[in-house]
Amino acid sequence: MGIPYRQIHLDFHTSPDIRDVGTAFDPAAFVQTLKRARVQSVNLFAKCHHGYFYYPTQVGEVHPGLAGDLLGRQAAACRAEGIGVVIYTCAGWNERAAERHPQWMQLDREGRLGGVEPFSSHYYKWHRLCVGNQEYRAFLMREVEEEIRLFAPDGLWIDIVTSDGCVCPSCRRDMRERGMDPEDPAQVRRHDRLNEIGFMKALREYIRGLDPVVKVYFNGGPAEPDNGDVYALSSNRKCEQMSYIDIESLPGGYWGYTHFPLCVHHLNHKGRELTMMNGRFHLSWGDFGSLRNREALEYECFRGLASGTHVCVGDQMHPRGWLDPTVYERIGEVFAKIEEREPWLEGTRKCVQIGVYLSNGATELPGLPEEGAYRLFQELHQPVDFLDFEDDIGGYDLLVLPDEVRLDEKAARRIQAHIDAGKAVLVTARSGQDGQGRMLLELGVTLRGRAACAPRYLRIGPESFPGIPPMDYVFYEPAEHAEPREGTQVLAQVVQPYFNRSYEHFCSHRQTPADRPDGEGAVFQRGKALYVSQPLFSEYARYGNRLCKDLLARLLEELLPAPLIWAELPNYAEVYLRSQGDHLVLHILNYLIQKKCRDMDTIEEAIPLYRRRVRVRSDRPPRRVYTAPDGKPVSFAYGEGYVDLMLEEIGGYTLLVIERDPLNATQKKG
């Protein structure tokens, strides 16, 4: 049985200084609030970051302000009404264990225990425990054994499986046994990842021995994509230990609105069910007294559905044990809309032509190339998957290597085979090279190292880029110096500035103006292989340089003459295409993300659009097209392999169903 679409993550990190814990808990009111909000499953707390338990444990310490078995009463109330129960506990943060067992804490190279400076009261600052410490692991194993035995949960949600530069005695000993140097920060980071993966594997195997069917999720970086450059350290090794994957991504927190799509478009082809986890909070976890804007909550949840995920909204129960009716009224409004659409969500698969390689290695986080790629392709309404070196690339018509994708020989051979088969590839800046700067792909160019000038200019002409006004356009980011080989076409030339700006030589306020072309090229084409010497994607992520989008749109016309989607929509609208058996399901999101304050983006409006044309590629004509869930017919035409739609009105979230006969039936009719 799959995981449910409508979930709640019920935080309950409660200070030991609060002494009336659970005194207002009413099982009937609790479960009726969840039912009215159409909640199908809830993550309930066994133990919180403060380190206290919420049931009569024999392993740890019950919260000093709690009388009775709060978790047991919650679980029983939920089960009586058919609401699923997932038990939450925390591995990496535990204030009480840090006090009682300081030897379990992580130790960084500056000598800080648990990563916390003395007297710090900073938000989200908890003492970190080392999941590589065998004594602490044994404690956690006893804990999960007790929770499985007492509560028989549907799942276990194990939080904060992270190691952050730990050089505690246990880690130093383990590093030396592995032949690693604990004084080398890079090797410490690699060991951190080995620690995390090793803990997940050991605990998952232990849990499987206790209950072979209970679902297990470890929250600690499985959603953070990397290119798998080191097999043993890849986030894929974490995913292998998961029954499903929650993508924790609260846009009001440090995640922002870019984090979730980067993660989901990497994880959506990993063979695991996915959940989008946001929060009802205005800012982030523990933001008591706040309520997420309705339009923001809608957008985040519906974007998850369009991306093929389930939805889990984070909340925090009041220490006395009651749920805020206003919060659950808002959640219920969104969950009701999800419930109505579930028949068109089940069993769908993403339709995608473009695979974009990640540039960040296994111990790094995604950077500017990934962010720029996501933004550009989303604004051009082209679905993409983010790929690592382990992914199968056979199904993609176009591979993109944005700016910094370093290759080894094995990865290069696979991509070269794609090129040799006549499929398209777009490579920018330093991508395609190995660690020594050697280009490993046959792209029809020779690289001569870093370009001499930055910023510099690209001369765009109507011959290669019709529709872009001719001009010498500035590019700010440092580029590569590339030369064409015989048979390679140069689509755009470099125009150098008079000189690089320095304290001795400068002109006006910023970069020196353009001088004249010197014969150096910037955009090169050989067949279906395109190389751009500028870091196109980082440039867009950092500066929002519009020319990046205009160039990419023109290059896509060359590389993908038959795209899956063509949409006459503003760049902030998002389009997702999924298949459901023989049918196609098109999701359109039209919410306006605004920078209305210094620290975060917000959404307050869904702006309606009228009479907009959208074309969807299809290998057969539709039987009918309608909006869901209302079943309202949508007029369409079919020709040249496309379903042509004129949408009279598009609200914040529009779901269209393109029903088609089975392919063999269509062929028989023909």
XYZ file of C-alpha atoms in Angstrom:
670
model
C 0.000 0.000 0.000
C 1.342 3.423 -0.947
C 1.755 6.395 1.326
C -1.243 8.754 1.658
C -1.563 12.091 -0.095
C -2.693 14.171 2.906
C -0.347 14.034 5.886
C 0.494 16.146 8.939
C 3.886 16.340 10.637
C 3.001 17.286 14.213
C 6.100 18.783 15.816
C 6.179 18.686 19.622
C 9.579 19.950 20.760
C 8.622 21.008 24.283
C 10.881 22.590 26.893
C 11.274 20.804 30.252
C 10.475 24.183 31.846
C 6.870 23.820 30.642
C 5.039 21.769 33.267
C 1.483 21.402 31.951
C 2.241 19.172 28.989
C -0.786 17.385 27.568
C -3.169 18.641 30.249
C -5.702 19.834 27.657
C -5.407 16.834 25.356
C -8.832 15.537 24.348
C -8.604 12.474 22.082
C -12.018 13.070 20.530
C -11.380 16.752 19.770
C -7.887 15.914 18.517
C -8.991 13.334 15.999
C -12.082 15.244 14.885
C -9.913 18.261 14.073
C -7.728 16.025 11.913
C -10.741 14.430 10.232
C -12.368 17.764 9.411
C -9.097 18.759 7.752
C -9.205 15.505 5.725
C -5.913 14.264 7.196
C -5.044 10.663 6.290
C -1.857 10.185 8.326
C 0.029 12.016 11.064
C 3.614 11.935 12.316
C 3.397 11.739 16.133
C 6.238 12.410 18.554
C 7.842 9.716 20.648
C 10.837 11.900 21.556
C 11.710 15.511 20.724
C 14.884 17.571 20.258
C 14.838 18.415 23.962
C 15.441 14.697 24.479
C 12.277 13.826 26.381
C 9.764 11.078 25.666
C 5.986 11.419 25.478
C 5.049 7.933 26.625
C 6.096 5.813 29.658
C 9.488 4.755 28.305
C 11.894 2.316 29.920
C 14.743 3.551 27.696
C 14.937 7.302 28.220
C 13.285 10.023 30.296
C 9.635 10.992 30.178
C 9.051 14.731 29.857
C 8.965 16.109 33.430
C 5.798 18.069 32.721
C 3.859 15.134 31.244
C 1.485 12.911 33.167
C 0.343 9.781 31.370
C 0.861 8.390 27.887
C 0.303 11.199 25.391
C 1.643 9.304 22.379
C -0.409 6.216 23.202
C -3.621 8.233 23.483
C -2.891 10.091 20.238
C -2.147 6.881 18.361
C -5.242 5.096 19.674
C -7.501 8.016 18.745
C -6.083 8.153 15.214
C -6.335 4.415 14.635
C -9.946 4.350 15.807
C -10.801 6.755 12.978
C -8.623 5.189 10.293
C -5.858 7.808 10.385
C -2.381 6.399 9.855
C 0.269 6.684 12.570
C 3.937 7.354 11.868
C 6.197 7.718 14.903
C 8.782 10.485 14.999
C 12.035 10.378 16.890
C 15.280 12.280 16.565
C 18.777 10.867 16.181
C 21.076 13.851 15.761
C 19.722 16.450 18.222
C 19.032 15.540 21.851
C 19.582 18.135 24.572
C 18.996 15.762 27.484
C 21.372 13.121 26.153
C 23.972 15.833 25.525
C 23.732 16.842 29.195
C 23.916 13.307 30.548
C 26.335 11.828 28.007
C 28.644 14.559 26.677
C 30.841 11.815 25.191
C 28.048 11.170 22.659
C 28.258 14.685 21.225
C 29.925 15.644 17.980
C 33.221 17.492 18.318
C 34.427 19.929 15.662
C 38.018 20.878 14.880
C 37.692 24.086 16.955
C 36.855 21.989 20.011
C 33.143 22.848 20.234
C 31.033 20.056 21.677
C 27.782 19.526 19.827
C 28.422 22.457 17.511
C 27.044 25.006 19.992
C 28.919 27.920 21.497
C 28.415 28.478 25.241
C 25.488 30.802 26.111
C 24.084 30.681 22.554
C 20.311 31.130 22.363
C 20.161 31.202 18.567
C 17.109 29.777 16.850
C 17.447 26.171 15.610
C 20.652 25.653 17.585
C 20.671 22.242 19.218
C 23.535 20.085 20.451
C 24.525 17.541 17.817
C 25.091 13.915 18.753
C 27.374 11.612 16.797
C 25.484 8.823 15.046
C 28.795 6.996 14.643
C 29.169 6.560 18.399
C 28.379 2.886 19.030
C 27.100 3.449 22.573
C 24.673 6.071 21.303
C 23.600 3.826 18.424
C 22.759 1.090 20.928
C 20.587 3.575 22.853
C 18.681 4.486 19.681
C 18.190 0.837 18.782
C 16.661 0.143 22.191
C 14.410 3.133 21.693
C 13.019 2.110 18.286
C 12.558 -1.474 19.510
C 10.397 -0.162 22.342
C 8.354 2.077 20.040
C 7.702 -0.689 17.526
C 6.733 -3.100 20.313
C 4.407 -0.666 22.085
C 2.778 1.121 19.157
C 3.189 -1.011 15.975
C 3.376 2.143 13.837
C 2.837 2.344 10.085
C 6.193 4.063 9.821
C 9.185 5.507 11.645
C 10.352 9.051 10.856
C 13.915 9.407 12.170
C 15.163 12.984 12.147
C 18.554 14.747 11.900
C 20.769 11.945 10.639
C 23.620 14.351 10.014
C 27.279 14.591 10.834
C 28.962 17.967 10.485
C 32.744 17.934 10.659
C 32.851 15.523 13.586
C 36.291 14.578 14.931
C 35.165 13.089 18.244
C 37.282 10.210 19.601
C 34.949 7.663 18.002
C 35.184 9.314 14.582
C 38.951 9.813 14.772
C 39.396 6.149 15.624
C 37.137 5.063 12.768
C 38.907 7.367 10.300
C 42.311 5.963 11.175
C 40.993 2.406 10.771
C 39.804 3.388 7.288
C 43.166 4.979 6.440
C 41.727 8.509 6.526
C 43.359 11.621 7.983
C 41.200 13.329 10.651
C 43.256 16.515 10.274
C 42.171 16.924 6.623
C 38.803 18.779 6.461
C 37.947 17.219 3.080
C 38.458 13.706 4.439
C 36.463 14.586 7.556
C 33.561 15.638 5.334
C 33.800 12.344 3.447
C 33.771 10.496 6.749
C 30.712 12.481 7.821
C 28.863 11.073 4.822
C 30.090 7.533 5.516
C 28.925 7.961 9.116
C 25.442 9.003 8.018
C 25.069 6.199 5.478
C 26.477 3.598 7.867
C 24.072 4.618 10.620
C 21.068 4.499 8.290
C 22.021 1.061 7.005
C 22.643 -0.390 10.470
C 19.414 0.970 11.950
C 17.329 0.012 8.904
C 18.583 -3.576 9.080
C 17.840 -3.672 12.804
C 14.313 -2.324 12.267
C 13.678 -4.809 9.465
C 14.471 -7.607 11.905
C 11.869 -6.234 14.329
C 9.147 -5.469 11.775
C 9.810 -6.248 8.108
C 6.890 -4.147 6.810
C 7.144 -0.915 8.829
C 8.117 2.003 6.604
C 11.299 3.878 7.521
C 12.423 7.367 6.602
C 15.663 9.043 7.706
C 15.678 12.836 7.518
C 19.224 13.958 6.921
C 20.200 14.858 3.406
C 18.599 12.200 1.204
C 16.805 14.975 -0.642
C 19.967 16.991 -1.252
C 20.996 16.079 -4.817
C 24.560 15.395 -5.915
C 26.127 14.045 -9.090
C 27.297 10.796 -7.506
C 30.935 11.431 -8.369
C 31.938 9.123 -5.491
C 29.662 6.070 -5.452
C 30.058 5.242 -1.759
C 29.283 8.819 -0.687
C 26.374 9.605 -2.994
C 22.984 10.572 -1.598
C 21.747 7.578 -3.604
C 23.238 5.367 -0.891
C 20.981 7.145 1.604
C 17.932 6.755 -0.615
C 18.519 3.000 -0.697
C 17.778 2.863 3.047
C 14.432 4.676 2.719
C 10.966 3.211 2.257
C 9.926 6.610 0.911
C 11.436 10.093 0.862
C 10.101 13.270 2.448
C 11.499 16.423 0.885
C 11.541 18.796 3.854
C 11.414 22.225 2.248
C 9.754 25.130 4.049
C 10.071 28.124 1.692
C 9.742 30.549 4.609
C 12.919 29.066 6.100
C 16.387 28.842 4.647
C 15.195 26.488 1.885
C 13.403 29.150 -0.198
C 11.331 28.335 -3.271
C 14.197 26.875 -5.335
C 15.171 23.994 -3.032
C 12.145 21.743 -3.567
C 12.218 21.625 -7.383
C 15.948 20.898 -7.428
C 15.366 17.948 -5.117
C 12.172 16.548 -6.569
C 13.402 16.624 -10.171
C 16.401 14.567 -9.069
C 14.528 12.107 -6.865
C 11.510 11.525 -9.113
C 13.276 8.766 -11.044
C 14.861 6.941 -8.078
C 12.131 4.365 -7.507
C 10.828 5.798 -4.223
C 7.504 7.395 -3.351
C 7.998 11.071 -2.543
C 6.368 13.545 -0.185
C 6.614 17.319 -0.268
C 6.895 18.573 3.319
C 6.212 22.256 3.934
C 4.709 23.958 6.974
C 1.696 25.959 8.048
C 4.114 28.529 9.518
C 4.842 31.941 8.036
C 8.575 31.485 8.601
C 9.727 28.030 9.649
C 9.461 25.355 12.337
C 8.424 26.538 15.790
C 6.957 29.821 14.493
C 4.079 29.829 16.972
C 1.185 32.174 16.292
C 1.823 32.364 12.555
C -0.213 31.127 9.626
C 0.939 30.547 6.075
C -0.780 32.651 3.457
C -3.532 30.610 1.830
C -2.127 31.152 -1.653
C 1.368 30.154 -0.525
C 0.092 26.953 1.085
C -1.889 26.144 -2.055
C 1.049 26.746 -4.359
C 3.470 24.637 -2.332
C 1.053 21.718 -2.018
C -0.133 21.846 -5.625
C 3.427 22.129 -6.904
C 4.118 18.913 -5.029
C 1.161 17.187 -6.681
C 2.225 18.411 -10.118
C 5.706 17.020 -9.430
C 4.328 13.603 -8.510
C 4.623 13.819 -4.725
C 2.305 13.396 -1.784
C 1.848 16.261 0.690
C 2.783 16.620 4.361
C 2.094 19.937 6.099
C 4.108 20.641 9.229
C 2.471 21.970 12.393
C 3.401 22.129 16.084
C 0.908 21.137 18.736
C 0.537 23.441 21.732
C 2.306 22.040 24.839
C -1.047 21.469 26.547
C -2.048 19.193 23.687
C -4.557 21.027 21.522
C -4.662 21.755 17.801
C -5.516 25.255 16.580
C -8.872 25.142 14.731
C -7.918 28.065 12.466
C -4.744 26.317 11.362
C -6.624 23.142 10.478
C -9.387 25.048 8.735
C -6.738 26.443 6.384
C -5.045 23.078 5.922
C -8.442 21.479 5.356
C -9.285 23.906 2.561
C -6.197 22.794 0.664
C -6.517 19.112 1.558
C -10.113 19.107 0.269
C -8.852 20.279 -3.120
C -6.155 17.605 -3.078
C -8.705 14.909 -2.242
C -10.880 15.942 -5.194
C -7.939 15.576 -7.577
C -6.492 12.293 -6.321
C -8.044 10.165 -9.107
C -5.855 12.086 -11.580
C -2.752 11.871 -9.381
C -2.553 8.131 -8.772
C -0.195 6.115 -10.938
C 1.138 8.992 -13.025
C 4.598 9.316 -14.548
C 6.496 12.451 -15.450
C 6.898 13.292 -19.137
C 10.344 14.747 -19.787
C 12.813 15.143 -22.663
C 15.647 17.034 -20.999
C 18.172 15.705 -18.501
C 20.361 18.237 -16.683
C 23.483 16.939 -14.968
C 24.246 18.108 -11.458
C 27.609 19.769 -11.014
C 28.023 19.400 -7.258
C 29.881 16.421 -5.849
C 28.720 14.031 -3.150
C 29.830 16.172 -0.202
C 28.661 19.488 -1.682
C 25.338 21.246 -2.042
C 23.887 22.356 -5.395
C 25.048 25.787 -6.476
C 24.530 28.445 -9.111
C 24.536 26.159 -12.195
C 21.674 24.056 -10.826
C 19.687 27.056 -9.641
C 20.114 28.806 -12.974
C 19.152 25.681 -14.912
C 16.002 25.189 -12.860
C 14.944 28.807 -13.265
C 15.646 29.005 -16.993
C 13.908 25.783 -17.984
C 10.964 26.453 -15.685
C 10.509 29.947 -17.153
C 10.679 28.460 -20.659
C 8.067 25.866 -19.596
C 10.293 22.889 -20.381
C 10.280 19.961 -17.900
C 13.682 18.645 -16.818
C 15.163 15.921 -14.665
C 18.340 16.548 -12.685
C 20.770 13.688 -13.237
C 23.688 12.084 -11.496
C 26.278 9.802 -13.054
C 24.370 6.667 -11.989
C 21.183 7.608 -13.853
C 20.052 5.933 -17.061
C 20.182 8.577 -19.813
C 18.645 6.531 -22.620
C 15.235 8.221 -22.455
C 16.385 11.829 -22.820
C 16.430 13.662 -26.146
C 18.681 16.415 -24.771
C 21.419 16.302 -22.142
C 22.579 19.547 -20.549
C 25.893 19.953 -18.711
C 25.636 23.345 -16.974
C 28.853 25.288 -16.312
C 30.781 23.091 -13.856
C 30.037 19.414 -14.577
C 33.382 17.633 -14.266
C 33.501 14.168 -15.826
C 35.460 10.996 -15.362
C 36.172 8.621 -18.239
C 33.141 6.412 -17.538
C 30.659 9.291 -17.470
C 32.244 10.825 -20.568
C 31.862 7.573 -22.527
C 28.154 7.385 -21.721
C 27.527 10.980 -22.752
C 29.653 10.609 -25.881
C 27.595 7.563 -26.872
C 24.496 9.760 -26.567
C 26.131 12.320 -28.898
C 27.301 9.655 -31.346
C 23.738 8.324 -31.531
C 22.677 11.694 -32.954
C 21.005 12.955 -29.803
C 21.356 16.521 -28.600
C 23.724 17.894 -25.968
C 24.283 21.402 -24.615
C 27.529 22.009 -22.724
C 28.513 25.308 -21.125
C 31.709 26.800 -19.693
C 33.918 24.308 -17.830
C 31.587 21.334 -18.154
C 32.767 18.243 -19.986
C 36.303 18.497 -18.629
C 38.046 16.207 -16.190
C 39.741 17.345 -13.000
C 42.881 18.319 -14.953
C 41.027 20.564 -17.392
C 41.005 18.127 -20.360
C 37.835 18.158 -22.464
C 36.539 14.580 -22.584
C 33.694 15.118 -25.071
C 33.839 15.600 -28.849
C 32.090 18.943 -29.198
C 34.095 20.408 -32.057
C 36.017 22.870 -29.882
C 39.444 23.155 -28.293
C 39.627 24.809 -24.890
C 42.553 27.082 -24.045
C 41.805 27.768 -20.396
C 40.133 30.737 -18.772
C 39.230 33.696 -20.959
C 41.468 36.714 -20.473
C 38.729 39.263 -19.800
C 35.730 39.354 -17.497
C 33.245 40.853 -17.968
C 33.248 40.599 -21.753
C 30.722 40.909 -24.575
C 28.913 38.627 -27.029
C 28.006 39.924 -30.464
C 24.542 38.608 -31.254
C 23.444 38.824 -34.879
C 20.198 38.075 -36.723
C 21.722 35.254 -38.784
C 22.013 32.853 -35.850
C 19.663 34.483 -33.348
C 16.686 35.995 -35.140
C 14.338 37.722 -32.748
C 17.110 38.939 -30.448
C 17.964 42.591 -31.181
C 21.544 42.764 -32.545
C 23.967 44.186 -30.003
C 27.197 43.528 -28.134
C 25.760 42.090 -24.904
C 27.700 41.996 -21.653
C 28.312 38.744 -19.773
C 29.589 39.261 -16.247
C 30.831 35.820 -15.181
C 34.324 34.563 -16.188
C 34.216 32.361 -19.295
C 36.388 29.823 -21.114
C 38.574 30.567 -24.134
C 37.382 28.193 -26.864
C 38.455 27.711 -30.477
C 36.447 25.908 -33.176
C 37.752 22.821 -34.900
C 37.231 22.153 -38.577
C 33.567 21.656 -39.384
C 32.313 23.524 -36.325
C 30.028 26.499 -36.847
C 30.489 29.655 -34.753
C 27.091 31.145 -33.885
C 28.263 34.105 -31.773
C 31.547 35.956 -31.409
C 33.287 37.446 -28.404
C 33.919 41.172 -28.284
C 36.666 41.961 -25.812
C 36.662 45.088 -23.641
C 39.503 47.541 -24.096
C 41.062 46.100 -20.954
C 40.189 44.434 -17.662
C 39.317 46.868 -14.920
C 41.968 47.331 -12.230
C 42.963 50.006 -9.754
C 45.360 51.381 -12.393
C 43.152 51.081 -15.465
C 39.413 51.662 -15.344
C 36.658 53.380 -17.269
C 33.454 54.825 -15.828
C 31.649 53.141 -12.929
C 31.834 49.472 -13.863
C 33.221 47.296 -16.674
C 35.250 48.710 -19.537
C 33.206 49.096 -22.756
C 33.474 46.789 -25.750
C 36.347 47.295 -28.188
C 36.090 45.024 -31.236
C 35.896 41.311 -32.111
C 39.221 39.502 -32.159
C 38.008 36.305 -33.824
C 37.229 34.374 -30.632
C 33.948 32.469 -30.659
C 31.444 32.049 -27.833
C 28.679 29.762 -29.152
C 29.617 26.716 -31.242
C 27.596 24.056 -33.031
C 28.554 20.729 -34.537
C 25.474 18.755 -35.501
C 23.360 18.255 -32.392
C 26.218 19.260 -30.064
C 26.263 22.856 -28.837
C 28.952 24.428 -26.684
C 28.720 27.860 -25.027
C 31.920 29.198 -23.484
C 30.006 31.425 -21.052
C 28.620 29.981 -17.778
C 25.095 30.609 -19.000
C 23.297 29.124 -16.010
C 25.404 30.641 -13.226
C 25.104 33.989 -14.992
C 21.329 33.793 -14.851
C 21.242 32.602 -11.245
C 23.511 35.413 -10.065
C 22.530 38.328 -12.295
C 19.244 37.438 -14.003
C 20.813 38.389 -17.338
C 17.865 38.204 -19.764
C 20.125 37.323 -22.678
C 20.760 33.930 -21.062
C 17.083 33.053 -21.411
C 16.802 34.433 -24.932
C 19.889 32.491 -26.028
C 18.688 29.277 -24.409
C 15.253 29.599 -26.009
C 16.867 29.925 -29.441
C 19.254 27.021 -28.807
C 16.354 24.816 -27.706
C 14.620 25.501 -31.011
C 17.694 24.008 -32.671
C 18.164 21.088 -30.288
C 14.509 20.191 -29.580
C 12.438 21.046 -32.646
C 9.485 19.052 -31.235
C 9.239 19.982 -27.529
C 6.746 18.291 -25.242
C 5.073 21.582 -24.379
C 4.637 24.962 -26.003
C 2.874 27.454 -23.744
C 1.748 31.021 -24.280
C 2.130 31.801 -20.587
C 4.055 34.318 -18.467
C 7.432 33.162 -17.199
C 6.196 32.816 -13.608
C 3.573 30.260 -14.629
C 4.683 26.650 -14.208
C 3.698 23.763 -16.465
C 3.999 20.051 -15.633
C 3.051 17.134 -17.878
C 2.414 13.609 -16.592
C 1.049 10.436 -18.155
C -1.592 8.221 -16.556
C -1.869 5.061 -18.580
C -2.940 6.192 -22.046
C -3.939 9.649 -20.844
C -1.980 12.863 -20.302
C -2.444 15.096 -17.259
C -1.350 18.725 -17.561
C -0.816 20.841 -14.424
C -0.563 24.634 -14.676
C 0.363 26.744 -11.626
C -0.093 30.487 -11.811
C 0.932 31.999 -8.475
C 3.053 35.123 -8.179
C 6.162 34.759 -5.976
C 7.209 38.186 -4.695
C 10.126 39.601 -2.732
C 8.043 41.702 -0.342
C 10.444 41.621 2.585
C 14.183 41.263 3.110
C 14.416 37.720 4.351
C 12.001 35.656 2.279
C 9.795 35.375 -0.776
C 6.040 35.369 -0.282
C 2.903 34.512 -2.235
C -0.329 36.411 -1.719
C -2.000 36.212 -5.116
C -3.004 33.792 -7.812
C -3.505 35.957 -10.885
C -6.047 34.631 -13.409
C -5.102 34.396 -17.069
C -7.519 34.442 -20.000
C -7.467 32.925 -23.482
C -4.012 31.395 -23.422
C -2.828 28.828 -25.945
C -0.995 25.675 -24.893
C 0.219 22.883 -27.191
C 1.040 19.397 -25.888
C 2.832 16.774 -27.941
C 0.846 13.572 -28.387
C 1.328 10.539 -30.609
C -2.439 10.215 -31.127
C -5.512 12.460 -31.112
C -7.429 12.860 -27.847
C -10.832 11.366 -27.211
C -11.702 14.364 -25.058
C -10.050 17.077 -22.960
C -11.494 18.410 -19.707
C -10.546 20.163 -16.494
C -10.518 18.163 -13.273
C -12.224 17.677 -10.941
C -15.215 19.539 -12.432
C -15.149 17.670 -15.777
C -15.659 20.858 -17.800
C -14.898 20.180 -21.494
C -12.008 22.018 -23.137
C -12.072 22.571 -26.895
C -9.044 21.330 -28.787
C -7.571 20.702 -32.202
C -5.099 18.006 -33.169
C -2.498 18.159 -35.889
C 1.187 17.616 -36.615
C 1.547 15.549 -33.462
C 0.200 18.205 -31.063
C -2.961 18.751 -29.065
C -3.712 22.459 -29.453
C -5.636 23.960 -26.523
C -7.154 27.396 -26.073
C -7.705 27.848 -22.349
C -10.392 30.423 -21.673
C -9.363 30.930 -18.043
C -6.455 29.727 -15.913
C -6.690 30.170 -12.146
C -4.026 29.526 -9.541
C -4.050 25.781 -10.190
C -5.494 24.217 -13.308
C -5.482 20.476 -13.948
C -6.340 19.320 -17.473
C -6.897 15.729 -18.541
C -6.203 14.702 -22.136
C -7.989 11.390 -22.548
C -6.707 9.163 -25.339
C -7.653 5.766 -26.688
C -5.071 2.998 -26.285
C -2.467 3.191 -29.007
C -3.483 -0.101 -30.632
C -7.135 1.013 -30.708
C -6.109 4.290 -32.343
C -4.114 2.412 -34.960
C -7.111 0.164 -35.706
C -9.356 3.211 -36.185
C -6.817 4.622 -38.625
